[in-house]
Amino acid sequence: MKHNIFLNKMLWIVAFYLSFPIVSGQVNQRDLEVTGVVLDETGETMPGVSIYIKNEPGVGVVSNADGRFSIKVSKNSIIVFSFINFVTEEVLITKSQSDLTVQLKESEGTELEEIVVVGHGQQRKVSVVGSISTVDVSELKTPSSSITNALAGRIAGIVSVQRSGEPGNDFSQFWIRGISTFGANQSALILIDGIERSGIDQIDPEDIESFSVLKDASATAVYGVRGANGVVLINTKKGTAGKLSIKFKNYASLSHSPRMPKYLGAYDYALLANEARVVRGQTAIYDDVELNVIRKGVDPDLYPNVDWQKEILKKNTWNRNHYLSISGGGEVARYFLSASTYTSDALYKESGLNDYNTNVRYNKNSFRSNLDVNVTRSTTISLGVDGYLTSQNRPGMGNTSYIWDSQANLTPLTVPVRYSTGQLPTYGKELGGVSPEVLLNHTGYVSDNNTGIQSNIAIRQDFSQWIKGLSARVLYSFDTYTNHVVTRSKMPDLYYSNKRKVDGQLDLELRSDSQPLEVKTSAYSQQKTYLEGSVNYEQLFGERHRIGGLMHYFHQEFSASNRTGTDAIPERNQGLSGRMTYALDDLYLIETNFGFTGSENFKRGEQFGLFPSVALGWIPSGYNWFQQVFPSLSFLKLRYSYGTAGNDKISNYRFPYFTFVEYSSAAWGGKYGITETKLGADNLRWEKAIKNNIGIEATFWDKLSFVYDFFRDRREGIFQERTNLPATVGNISQPWGNVGTMTSKGVDATASYTHVFGAESWATLRGNFTYAQNMVDYWEEPPYKYPYKAKTGHIYNSHTGLIALGLFKDEQEILSSPKQFGEVLPGDIRYKDVNGDGKIDTEDYVYFDYSNIPQITYGIAGEVTHKSWTLSVFFQGAARSKFLYRGNYFPYSGGNIGNILTIANEKSNRWIPAEYSGDPNTENPTAHFPRLSYGSSQNNEQPSTFWLKGNDYLRLKNVELAYRLKSSFIRSLALESIDMSIIGENLWVWDSVKLWDPEQAASNGRSYPIQRRYTLNFIMNF
């Protein structure tokens, strides 16, 4: 394909100057001139090809923008034509030539040569014996502000939960193989381009070259005290030798909330409130006159009917993204440049009365520059610089959770949006009593800006000319991050009225005085430096013995501006790690790893620990007899790994071995004196993870493949506060120690099937599954009278409460049952007396052995391609997690505070006494709600199995229809292709919650909903 002349010429000029170290070599009586052109297999010209004389280092040229070259050589010289990802060609020269044509063939990579990114390097896929999950990065390119939102169900071993859909806060939490410790740090180590960084959500998915998850000891041991919770390796794109490549991407998404809690209107609210009073023997709140006023809406000041969700939320909003990347280069220099911008608005509805924006708006701008230059044939220098700027606009109270609490608390009858006299309302004196409309539009605004710059420079030296297979690399990185927040807050006069004066005017009470505009600023910055050096060796001996080795050293230092005292000391880590691999005939594999790493969290002399691992692999499918006996099984690998990794972030404060002594009020007698305010931990160590992993990889008929891993992770030395020391020891505060233990185990698996229907049609089906269950083996607690109350022996963070036995049928059942909480009536919840003491109290609380983190995460994806059309579908699900209904789910729990869900108004959903309804069938023993009460019911609102519900779900996460346009006309415009697609995200979810999104079930409707999006995507490839 012919390219734009200007771009080609510029590429040739850049390649020429960057290749200067090559073309400026010595001259040895080269009197023969050779000119010609270099083509690829399709006959296209190839600029940037490295052309040099064999055995004469430094003598060479590169082909120009039209693929042409000219070089002077001596007789019988051999000219070498080399280009990345192409087979090197050699041509013997015996005379001058003016029309030499050389055609290079693209390298044909086999499965055996496929490369996988591993800790501190790369390995051939066939040689990997650790548990490593990878994902096709195209699956991460969803129309979202965050990569983390695309992980669930796409990568085996990842457990992920999204709790909010609000722009700027809609990032998912994720864990590798679930939560495996109850210590201070449960998160995976994230490395971007080999450097520990936390800005995973700031990376544009288009910039990602590879995404790997390291799970077992063999994969993570090299990270020592940082690798216990697993490791995520993200490598960004680099330039590749070849023609100039330009990509421009633009998409626009329309988003809305598919699920919102549905609340009663004013009239139904009032009727049900009367029932809640009367069925408890109390008088009704609203008489017939008031009910008629409410129904007809004749007094919107004292008897309003406000749908607060409609007042503060729009139906739809837009998200926009623009992305540009440029890459290319030659054999000497390669480059990759990108820039992107992303904007997302929340659904909040502004009043339009302000000169400023109070809506939540999230903007992200980023850029990236990766440059690789071969300064000699064996030396490469790489420079990477990337940065991002994010800004978030919020209402003046700062935390939008106040808005969601208010819309859940404020009933349609409490106050109007604004009184007819013009005053703004409130129903309380604190921030929690302010209407969501006031919080959104009348409290000012907050501007939150974050800036990050990350840079690294690396030098790689290939020593193969002296020792074949030996190379070394040195990398230095400097990162800086700043945060600047400006808060412009205010509050208007707020009033409340519940009656009228004699003349009919509103009797308004000033509940909250206005607060003038107040401006506050805060700033924070942090810096991190990182240095590493590594030596790699890999060589094949005698076509049978493949040996590899790695030695790696790193040192990093972190400091922040807002720290004082001992915390102001920079954080430092360093370590030495290594790897040895051996493969015999690519059939028998062995790998050993170790990490000898240190942390400043421990005493001098006790800062370093050794974390070894060993892994074995066997590939029986490599035998000839195996293929004859099992012809359908084209590949089979069995592997096992065992080893350790560590976690040095064991507490929320630094230097936990320090004992702090201060002059303060003493513990005895109230006298001032020298006091130990915090007792340091003796014999302090890191958490230690002992990991076992068994893996099976298989491929059938070269179409169906799967990977299955069984794992067990035992965490020892979890740092926790001691509770078994008696007061007679004389401690002012309880000491801490490495005493806790916890075990997690499970399986994760992936499978894929591809079927080709013809030259232009094929289909792929993929799936993955993760099951991770943890168990607290030992949690130091004071001795309990009843052993079942101890955390030991239960799932971490599992729910606790009472065991519900249903609803009381009648007074006789109440009299024959243990004493419950307070006064109970038929239709109230009946609980089990677990300890048998004849009464129900907190001593009867038990563990339910489920948490709100799913134990099972899975995903199913299908893709069908026919010519230029591609249809892809992705389902994602989770199971084995539960949540407790709380707060405003209980009708009238707060009396006149708290909206009532519409499901409570359905007679079949609540227990109604027959004397009130006139129908004995309303005394439903399986009702969702017990007998109503106006105000808190001490008995019915206890956490119990009655309110414990599962939030398993299956979500239609993505559907995409894409078309690729390629034609001679397109190519005449210097375009390779134009891609267009329509994408639907979060289109449907199957679950039992129904009221709100199941991933947000624990918030009980008090959070910004996860959004459904419809996206138009447009990509131009030059």
CSV table of C-alpha atoms in Angstrom, one decimal, residues 28 189 220 262 453 510 530 569 598 681 719 722 790 855 862 920 976 994:
chain,number,residue,atom,x,y,z
A,28,ASN,CA,37.5,-1.3,4.1
A,189,LEU,CA,1.0,-6.0,43.8
A,220,THR,CA,5.3,-14.6,42.8
A,262,LYS,CA,-38.7,2.4,43.9
A,453,ILE,CA,4.0,11.9,35.9
A,510,LEU,CA,-35.5,28.9,60.8
A,530,TYR,CA,13.0,3.0,41.6
A,569,ILE,CA,11.0,9.1,56.9
A,598,GLY,CA,13.7,-6.5,52.9
A,681,ALA,CA,5.9,-5.6,68.7
A,719,PHE,CA,-0.4,-9.1,62.4
A,722,ARG,CA,-3.1,-9.4,71.3
A,790,ALA,CA,-15.2,-16.9,67.9
A,855,GLN,CA,-16.6,-16.9,46.3
A,862,GLY,CA,-18.6,-15.7,22.4
A,920,PRO,CA,-57.1,-14.3,57.6
A,976,GLU,CA,-5.5,0.8,6.5
A,994,LYS,CA,-34.4,-7.0,41.9
